[in-house]
Amino acid sequence: AQTVTQSQPEMSVQEAETVTLSCTYDTSESDYYLFWYKQPPSRQMILVIRQEAYKQQNATENRFSVNFQKAAKSFSLKISDSQLGDAAMYFCAYRSAPHNDMRFGAGTRLTVKP
Amino acid sequence: EPEVTQTPSHQVTQMGQEVILRCVPISNHLYFYWYRQILGQKVEFLVSFYNNEISEKSEIFDDQFSVERPDGSNFTLKIRSTKLEDSAMYFCASSERGAGGRDTQYFGPGTRLTVL
C-alpha cells in the first residue's frame, strides 16, 4: 500500500525567509501524482502545487516550488519569501494514476514569525 | 472563483442516529469524493462517485455509509447509525475528471461531526 510520510510535525520560519517542508512516499507504481495542500485555521484545504511523476521538471507556483526526486521517492515543498498568510497545516498527498483515492501524510504545521 | 461548499459546518448527533452531510460540488465537475479526518489523524479517503455510481471506496466505507446525488447540484453522505468513532471532520471534494488530466481534487471547508 502506498504511504506518505511527513517527518516534521511542526516547522517555523521568519517572515521573508525560505522554508522547506519534507515529504517521502512509498510506492511500487511508476505513474502517479503528488500534491501539496494547505489547510489554514479556517479548515478549507487549498491546493498549493501538483507534480506529475512522469515530468522531470519540478513544478513551481509563484513562491512555491517542489524538489521532486523520483528515485528517492521524495517530494519537498519550498516556500520562498514566507508571508504571514502562509501559516497553516501543509499536507503532502499521493494519488496513483489509475485511481481516485488520495493518500495523505500526517501534515506539517508551519508557523510564520513576524 | 467557484468552490465546493458543505453544510452544515458542525453537526452534533446522538449515537445511533442517522446523519446526512451535504455538499455542493463545483458545477462543471463530474467526480465527487468524501474524505474524513479524525482529530489528530491523517485525512482518509472514503469514497469516489461518478455517473451516479460509486467508482472506488475504502475499507472504512462500510454498509453504514451511503452516498447519493439526489439532484443536479447536491452530493450527500449518509451515515445510518452513527458511532462514537464516526466523530471527525468530513471533507467533500470534486474534480472535473477522474484519473488523468484535469483531475485535481478541490476540497470543501468540511463538516465537523460530533457523535455523543
PDB file of C-alpha atoms in Angstrom:
ATOM      1  CA  ALA A   1       0.000   0.000   0.000  1.00  0.00           C
ATOM      2  CA  GLN A   2       1.134   3.483  -0.756  1.00  0.00           C
ATOM      3  CA  THR A   3       2.109   5.538   2.270  1.00  0.00           C
ATOM      4  CA  VAL A   4       3.050   9.160   2.644  1.00  0.00           C
ATOM      5  CA  THR A   5       5.339  10.328   5.424  1.00  0.00           C
ATOM      6  CA  GLN A   6       5.874  13.856   6.652  1.00  0.00           C
ATOM      7  CA  SER A   7       8.596  13.683   9.267  1.00  0.00           C
ATOM      8  CA  GLN A   8       8.269  17.262  10.504  1.00  0.00           C
ATOM      9  CA  PRO A   9       5.170  17.734  12.670  1.00  0.00           C
ATOM     10  CA  GLU A  10       5.998  21.433  13.105  1.00  0.00           C
ATOM     11  CA  MET A  11       8.183  23.968  11.381  1.00  0.00           C
ATOM     12  CA  SER A  12       8.663  27.672  11.838  1.00  0.00           C
ATOM     13  CA  VAL A  13      10.108  30.335   9.585  1.00  0.00           C
ATOM     14  CA  GLN A  14      10.812  34.020   9.850  1.00  0.00           C
ATOM     15  CA  GLU A  15       8.759  36.251   7.608  1.00  0.00           C
ATOM     16  CA  ALA A  16      10.500  36.797   4.230  1.00  0.00           C
ATOM     17  CA  GLU A  17      12.741  33.767   4.756  1.00  0.00           C
ATOM     18  CA  THR A  18      12.643  30.423   2.949  1.00  0.00           C
ATOM     19  CA  VAL A  19      11.448  27.152   4.416  1.00  0.00           C
ATOM     20  CA  THR A  20      11.401  23.591   3.089  1.00  0.00           C
ATOM     21  CA  LEU A  21       8.840  21.004   4.130  1.00  0.00           C
ATOM     22  CA  SER A  22       9.743  17.359   3.653  1.00  0.00           C
ATOM     23  CA  CYS A  23       7.662  14.528   2.272  1.00  0.00           C
ATOM     24  CA  THR A  24       8.554  10.972   1.335  1.00  0.00           C
ATOM     25  CA  TYR A  25       6.305   8.315  -0.081  1.00  0.00           C
ATOM     26  CA  ASP A  26       6.387   4.641  -0.699  1.00  0.00           C
ATOM     27  CA  THR A  27       5.045   3.109  -3.898  1.00  0.00           C
ATOM     28  CA  SER A  28       5.834   0.438  -6.429  1.00  0.00           C
ATOM     29  CA  GLU A  29       3.966   2.252  -9.177  1.00  0.00           C
ATOM     30  CA  SER A  30       5.535   4.390 -11.867  1.00  0.00           C
ATOM     31  CA  ASP A  31       2.595   6.601 -12.825  1.00  0.00           C
ATOM     32  CA  TYR A  32       1.268   8.816 -10.082  1.00  0.00           C
ATOM     33  CA  TYR A  33       0.677  12.364  -8.953  1.00  0.00           C
ATOM     34  CA  LEU A  34       1.875  14.259  -5.919  1.00  0.00           C
ATOM     35  CA  PHE A  35       0.268  17.243  -4.288  1.00  0.00           C
ATOM     36  CA  TRP A  36       0.776  19.752  -1.542  1.00  0.00           C
ATOM     37  CA  TYR A  37      -2.343  21.095   0.110  1.00  0.00           C
ATOM     38  CA  LYS A  38      -2.537  23.942   2.605  1.00  0.00           C
ATOM     39  CA  GLN A  39      -5.083  23.932   5.410  1.00  0.00           C
ATOM     40  CA  PRO A  40      -5.278  27.278   7.234  1.00  0.00           C
ATOM     41  CA  PRO A  41      -7.173  27.624  10.514  1.00  0.00           C
ATOM     42  CA  SER A  42     -10.411  28.114   8.545  1.00  0.00           C
ATOM     43  CA  ARG A  43     -10.002  24.379   7.715  1.00  0.00           C
ATOM     44  CA  GLN A  44     -10.588  24.560   3.945  1.00  0.00           C
ATOM     45  CA  MET A  45      -7.859  22.621   2.148  1.00  0.00           C
ATOM     46  CA  ILE A  46      -6.381  24.540  -0.722  1.00  0.00           C
ATOM     47  CA  LEU A  47      -4.234  23.067  -3.463  1.00  0.00           C
ATOM     48  CA  VAL A  48      -0.772  24.608  -3.415  1.00  0.00           C
ATOM     49  CA  ILE A  49       1.046  22.677  -6.096  1.00  0.00           C
ATOM     50  CA  ARG A  50       0.877  19.485  -8.122  1.00  0.00           C
ATOM     51  CA  GLN A  51       3.545  17.299  -9.717  1.00  0.00           C
ATOM     52  CA  GLU A  52       3.114  14.554 -12.293  1.00  0.00           C
ATOM     53  CA  ALA A  53       5.567  11.714 -11.756  1.00  0.00           C
ATOM     54  CA  TYR A  54       6.333  11.442 -15.472  1.00  0.00           C
ATOM     55  CA  LYS A  55       7.564  15.031 -15.568  1.00  0.00           C
ATOM     56  CA  GLN A  56      11.199  15.535 -14.705  1.00  0.00           C
ATOM     57  CA  GLN A  57      10.852  19.265 -14.296  1.00  0.00           C
ATOM     58  CA  ASN A  58       9.966  20.428 -10.806  1.00  0.00           C
ATOM     59  CA  ALA A  59       6.638  22.241 -10.508  1.00  0.00           C
ATOM     60  CA  THR A  60       6.580  25.876  -9.420  1.00  0.00           C
ATOM     61  CA  GLU A  61       3.745  28.210  -8.498  1.00  0.00           C
ATOM     62  CA  ASN A  62       4.939  31.709  -7.688  1.00  0.00           C
ATOM     63  CA  ARG A  63       6.708  31.478  -4.309  1.00  0.00           C
ATOM     64  CA  PHE A  64       6.086  27.735  -4.019  1.00  0.00           C
ATOM     65  CA  SER A  65       8.275  25.139  -5.650  1.00  0.00           C
ATOM     66  CA  VAL A  66       8.956  21.460  -5.206  1.00  0.00           C
ATOM     67  CA  ASN A  67      12.035  19.294  -5.286  1.00  0.00           C
ATOM     68  CA  PHE A  68      10.824  16.032  -6.766  1.00  0.00           C
ATOM     69  CA  GLN A  69      13.316  13.189  -6.501  1.00  0.00           C
ATOM     70  CA  LYS A  70      11.577  10.191  -8.056  1.00  0.00           C
ATOM     71  CA  ALA A  71      14.295   7.652  -7.349  1.00  0.00           C
ATOM     72  CA  ALA A  72      14.467   8.705  -3.723  1.00  0.00           C
ATOM     73  CA  LYS A  73      10.660   8.978  -3.518  1.00  0.00           C
ATOM     74  CA  SER A  74      10.975  12.421  -2.058  1.00  0.00           C
ATOM     75  CA  PHE A  75       8.758  15.439  -2.699  1.00  0.00           C
ATOM     76  CA  SER A  76       9.666  18.506  -0.668  1.00  0.00           C
ATOM     77  CA  LEU A  77       7.955  21.884  -0.789  1.00  0.00           C
ATOM     78  CA  LYS A  78       9.949  25.092  -0.719  1.00  0.00           C
ATOM     79  CA  ILE A  79       8.256  28.326   0.263  1.00  0.00           C
ATOM     80  CA  SER A  80      10.249  31.413  -0.605  1.00  0.00           C
ATOM     81  CA  ASP A  81       9.732  34.889   0.854  1.00  0.00           C
ATOM     82  CA  SER A  82       7.415  33.464   3.522  1.00  0.00           C
ATOM     83  CA  GLN A  83       4.404  35.551   4.410  1.00  0.00           C
ATOM     84  CA  LEU A  84       2.209  35.586   7.496  1.00  0.00           C
ATOM     85  CA  GLY A  85      -0.623  34.184   5.395  1.00  0.00           C
ATOM     86  CA  ASP A  86       1.438  31.063   4.702  1.00  0.00           C
ATOM     87  CA  ALA A  87       0.903  29.898   8.277  1.00  0.00           C
ATOM     88  CA  ALA A  88      -1.142  26.709   8.040  1.00  0.00           C
ATOM     89  CA  MET A  89      -1.030  22.949   8.152  1.00  0.00           C
ATOM     90  CA  TYR A  90       0.554  21.570   4.992  1.00  0.00           C
ATOM     91  CA  PHE A  91      -0.356  18.129   3.720  1.00  0.00           C
ATOM     92  CA  CYS A  92       1.556  16.113   1.186  1.00  0.00           C
ATOM     93  CA  ALA A  93      -0.642  13.746  -0.828  1.00  0.00           C
ATOM     94  CA  TYR A  94      -0.170  10.943  -3.335  1.00  0.00           C
ATOM     95  CA  ARG A  95      -2.535   9.612  -5.946  1.00  0.00           C
ATOM     96  CA  SER A  96      -1.902   6.609  -8.152  1.00  0.00           C
ATOM     97  CA  ALA A  97      -2.727   7.483 -11.766  1.00  0.00           C
ATOM     98  CA  PRO A  98      -5.478   4.908 -12.351  1.00  0.00           C
ATOM     99  CA  HIS A  99      -7.197   5.579  -9.059  1.00  0.00           C
ATOM    100  CA  ASN A 100      -9.132   8.402  -7.466  1.00  0.00           C
ATOM    101  CA  ASP A 101      -8.241   7.985  -3.817  1.00  0.00           C
ATOM    102  CA  MET A 102      -5.577  10.265  -2.413  1.00  0.00           C
ATOM    103  CA  ARG A 103      -3.228   9.222   0.375  1.00  0.00           C
ATOM    104  CA  PHE A 104      -2.264  11.984   2.749  1.00  0.00           C
ATOM    105  CA  GLY A 105       0.649  12.497   5.066  1.00  0.00           C
ATOM    106  CA  ALA A 106       0.113  13.464   8.687  1.00  0.00           C
ATOM    107  CA  GLY A 107       0.799  17.116   7.965  1.00  0.00           C
ATOM    108  CA  THR A 108       3.335  19.747   8.966  1.00  0.00           C
ATOM    109  CA  ARG A 109       2.190  22.766  10.914  1.00  0.00           C
ATOM    110  CA  LEU A 110       4.005  25.839   9.640  1.00  0.00           C
ATOM    111  CA  THR A 111       4.314  28.928  11.822  1.00  0.00           C
ATOM    112  CA  VAL A 112       5.486  32.197  10.306  1.00  0.00           C
ATOM    113  CA  LYS A 113       7.093  34.624  12.725  1.00  0.00           C
ATOM    114  CA  PRO A 114       6.877  38.368  12.041  1.00  0.00           C
TER     115      PRO A 114
ATOM    116  CA  GLU B   1     -13.714  31.565  -8.188  1.00  0.00           C
ATOM    117  CA  PRO B   2     -16.002  28.510  -7.932  1.00  0.00           C
ATOM    118  CA  GLU B   3     -15.645  26.438  -4.806  1.00  0.00           C
ATOM    119  CA  VAL B   4     -17.029  23.375  -3.091  1.00  0.00           C
ATOM    120  CA  THR B   5     -19.472  24.162  -0.303  1.00  0.00           C
ATOM    121  CA  GLN B   6     -20.603  21.959   2.577  1.00  0.00           C
ATOM    122  CA  THR B   7     -23.448  22.139   5.060  1.00  0.00           C
ATOM    123  CA  PRO B   8     -23.716  22.139   7.966  1.00  0.00           C
ATOM    124  CA  SER B   9     -20.362  23.336   9.223  1.00  0.00           C
ATOM    125  CA  HIS B  10     -20.914  21.484  12.504  1.00  0.00           C
ATOM    126  CA  GLN B  11     -23.328  18.658  13.249  1.00  0.00           C
ATOM    127  CA  VAL B  12     -23.912  17.192  16.676  1.00  0.00           C
ATOM    128  CA  THR B  13     -25.832  13.948  16.937  1.00  0.00           C
ATOM    129  CA  GLN B  14     -26.582  11.161  19.353  1.00  0.00           C
ATOM    130  CA  MET B  15     -25.056   7.733  18.892  1.00  0.00           C
ATOM    131  CA  GLY B  16     -27.305   5.553  16.765  1.00  0.00           C
ATOM    132  CA  GLN B  17     -28.885   8.441  14.896  1.00  0.00           C
ATOM    133  CA  GLU B  18     -28.725   8.925  11.152  1.00  0.00           C
ATOM    134  CA  VAL B  19     -26.942  11.941   9.750  1.00  0.00           C
ATOM    135  CA  ILE B  20     -26.749  13.368   6.259  1.00  0.00           C
ATOM    136  CA  LEU B  21     -23.870  15.583   5.295  1.00  0.00           C
ATOM    137  CA  ARG B  22     -24.374  17.777   2.260  1.00  0.00           C
ATOM    138  CA  CYS B  23     -22.019  19.066  -0.356  1.00  0.00           C
ATOM    139  CA  VAL B  24     -22.397  21.194  -3.452  1.00  0.00           C
ATOM    140  CA  PRO B  25     -19.500  20.383  -5.809  1.00  0.00           C
ATOM    141  CA  ILE B  26     -18.128  22.794  -8.379  1.00  0.00           C
ATOM    142  CA  SER B  27     -20.732  22.994 -11.130  1.00  0.00           C
ATOM    143  CA  ASN B  28     -18.832  21.553 -14.100  1.00  0.00           C
ATOM    144  CA  HIS B  29     -17.169  18.793 -12.088  1.00  0.00           C
ATOM    145  CA  LEU B  30     -18.146  15.196 -12.701  1.00  0.00           C
ATOM    146  CA  TYR B  31     -16.274  13.316  -9.990  1.00  0.00           C
ATOM    147  CA  PHE B  32     -17.092  13.601  -6.314  1.00  0.00           C
ATOM    148  CA  TYR B  33     -15.379  12.380  -3.188  1.00  0.00           C
ATOM    149  CA  TRP B  34     -15.695  12.118   0.556  1.00  0.00           C
ATOM    150  CA  TYR B  35     -12.773  12.085   2.945  1.00  0.00           C
ATOM    151  CA  ARG B  36     -12.646  12.182   6.695  1.00  0.00           C
ATOM    152  CA  GLN B  37     -10.130  13.393   9.239  1.00  0.00           C
ATOM    153  CA  ILE B  38     -10.378  12.133  12.779  1.00  0.00           C
ATOM    154  CA  LEU B  39      -8.877  14.687  15.151  1.00  0.00           C
ATOM    155  CA  GLY B  40      -5.102  14.385  15.187  1.00  0.00           C
ATOM    156  CA  GLN B  41      -5.026  11.781  12.421  1.00  0.00           C
ATOM    157  CA  LYS B  42      -4.470  11.731   8.681  1.00  0.00           C
ATOM    158  CA  VAL B  43      -7.058  12.643   6.121  1.00  0.00           C
ATOM    159  CA  GLU B  44      -8.530   9.356   4.863  1.00  0.00           C
ATOM    160  CA  PHE B  45     -10.315   8.569   1.638  1.00  0.00           C
ATOM    161  CA  LEU B  46     -13.840   7.203   1.958  1.00  0.00           C
ATOM    162  CA  VAL B  47     -15.420   7.044  -1.481  1.00  0.00           C
ATOM    163  CA  SER B  48     -15.422   8.394  -5.016  1.00  0.00           C
ATOM    164  CA  PHE B  49     -18.544   8.774  -7.133  1.00  0.00           C
ATOM    165  CA  TYR B  50     -19.035   9.213 -10.849  1.00  0.00           C
ATOM    166  CA  ASN B  51     -22.006   8.889 -13.172  1.00  0.00           C
ATOM    167  CA  ASN B  52     -24.315   8.078 -10.269  1.00  0.00           C
ATOM    168  CA  GLU B  53     -22.203   5.177  -9.135  1.00  0.00           C
ATOM    169  CA  ILE B  54     -19.511   4.536  -6.580  1.00  0.00           C
ATOM    170  CA  SER B  55     -16.259   4.195  -8.506  1.00  0.00           C
ATOM    171  CA  GLU B  56     -13.987   3.436  -5.575  1.00  0.00           C
ATOM    172  CA  LYS B  57     -14.348   3.033  -1.839  1.00  0.00           C
ATOM    173  CA  SER B  58     -12.074   2.331   1.073  1.00  0.00           C
ATOM    174  CA  GLU B  59     -12.439  -0.288   3.770  1.00  0.00           C
ATOM    175  CA  ILE B  60     -13.781   2.443   6.034  1.00  0.00           C
ATOM    176  CA  PHE B  61     -16.809   2.898   3.776  1.00  0.00           C
ATOM    177  CA  ASP B  62     -18.906   0.005   5.081  1.00  0.00           C
ATOM    178  CA  ASP B  63     -22.640  -0.625   4.970  1.00  0.00           C
ATOM    179  CA  GLN B  64     -23.259   2.167   7.463  1.00  0.00           C
ATOM    180  CA  PHE B  65     -22.281   4.691   4.824  1.00  0.00           C
ATOM    181  CA  SER B  66     -24.003   5.629   1.598  1.00  0.00           C
ATOM    182  CA  VAL B  67     -23.663   8.415  -0.936  1.00  0.00           C
ATOM    183  CA  GLU B  68     -26.149   9.936  -3.288  1.00  0.00           C
ATOM    184  CA  ARG B  69     -26.527  12.681  -5.829  1.00  0.00           C
ATOM    185  CA  PRO B  70     -30.204  13.448  -5.260  1.00  0.00           C
ATOM    186  CA  ASP B  71     -30.348  16.251  -7.817  1.00  0.00           C
ATOM    187  CA  GLY B  72     -28.105  18.104 -10.236  1.00  0.00           C
ATOM    188  CA  SER B  73     -26.188  20.013  -7.609  1.00  0.00           C
ATOM    189  CA  ASN B  74     -26.023  18.203  -4.260  1.00  0.00           C
ATOM    190  CA  PHE B  75     -23.855  15.276  -3.213  1.00  0.00           C
ATOM    191  CA  THR B  76     -24.619  13.686   0.137  1.00  0.00           C
ATOM    192  CA  LEU B  77     -23.003  11.315   2.594  1.00  0.00           C
ATOM    193  CA  LYS B  78     -25.350   9.407   4.870  1.00  0.00           C
ATOM    194  CA  ILE B  79     -24.292   7.583   7.999  1.00  0.00           C
ATOM    195  CA  ARG B  80     -27.146   5.320   9.032  1.00  0.00           C
ATOM    196  CA  SER B  81     -26.411   4.654  12.671  1.00  0.00           C
ATOM    197  CA  THR B  82     -23.647   6.829  13.990  1.00  0.00           C
ATOM    198  CA  LYS B  83     -20.992   5.537  16.344  1.00  0.00           C
ATOM    199  CA  LEU B  84     -18.713   7.480  18.653  1.00  0.00           C
ATOM    200  CA  GLU B  85     -15.804   6.720  16.348  1.00  0.00           C
ATOM    201  CA  ASP B  86     -17.545   8.448  13.454  1.00  0.00           C
ATOM    202  CA  SER B  87     -16.736  11.779  15.098  1.00  0.00           C
ATOM    203  CA  ALA B  88     -14.468  13.513  12.605  1.00  0.00           C
ATOM    204  CA  MET B  89     -14.213  16.282  10.064  1.00  0.00           C
ATOM    205  CA  TYR B  90     -15.746  15.172   6.794  1.00  0.00           C
ATOM    206  CA  PHE B  91     -14.468  16.760   3.617  1.00  0.00           C
ATOM    207  CA  CYS B  92     -16.204  16.704   0.280  1.00  0.00           C
ATOM    208  CA  ALA B  93     -14.149  17.184  -2.867  1.00  0.00           C
ATOM    209  CA  SER B  94     -14.793  17.325  -6.572  1.00  0.00           C
ATOM    210  CA  SER B  95     -12.790  17.176  -9.756  1.00  0.00           C
ATOM    211  CA  GLU B  96     -13.517  17.890 -13.372  1.00  0.00           C
ATOM    212  CA  ARG B  97     -12.319  14.462 -14.380  1.00  0.00           C
ATOM    213  CA  GLY B  98     -11.105  11.296 -12.708  1.00  0.00           C
ATOM    214  CA  ALA B  99      -7.745   9.670 -13.298  1.00  0.00           C
ATOM    215  CA  GLY B 100      -5.944  11.596 -15.999  1.00  0.00           C
ATOM    216  CA  GLY B 101      -5.977  15.253 -16.935  1.00  0.00           C
ATOM    217  CA  ARG B 102      -7.825  17.952 -15.002  1.00  0.00           C
ATOM    218  CA  ASP B 103      -8.303  15.562 -12.099  1.00  0.00           C
ATOM    219  CA  THR B 104      -7.134  17.841  -9.341  1.00  0.00           C
ATOM    220  CA  GLN B 105      -9.480  17.482  -6.411  1.00  0.00           C
ATOM    221  CA  TYR B 106     -10.861  20.655  -4.865  1.00  0.00           C
ATOM    222  CA  PHE B 107     -11.963  20.410  -1.280  1.00  0.00           C
ATOM    223  CA  GLY B 108     -14.809  21.960   0.647  1.00  0.00           C
ATOM    224  CA  PRO B 109     -14.425  23.516   4.098  1.00  0.00           C
ATOM    225  CA  GLY B 110     -15.591  20.377   5.872  1.00  0.00           C
ATOM    226  CA  THR B 111     -18.360  19.385   8.260  1.00  0.00           C
ATOM    227  CA  ARG B 112     -17.349  18.643  11.785  1.00  0.00           C
ATOM    228  CA  LEU B 113     -19.433  15.706  13.022  1.00  0.00           C
ATOM    229  CA  THR B 114     -19.634  15.143  16.757  1.00  0.00           C
ATOM    230  CA  VAL B 115     -21.305  11.952  17.971  1.00  0.00           C
ATOM    231  CA  LEU B 116     -22.312  11.950  21.635  1.00  0.00           C
TER     232      LEU B 116
END
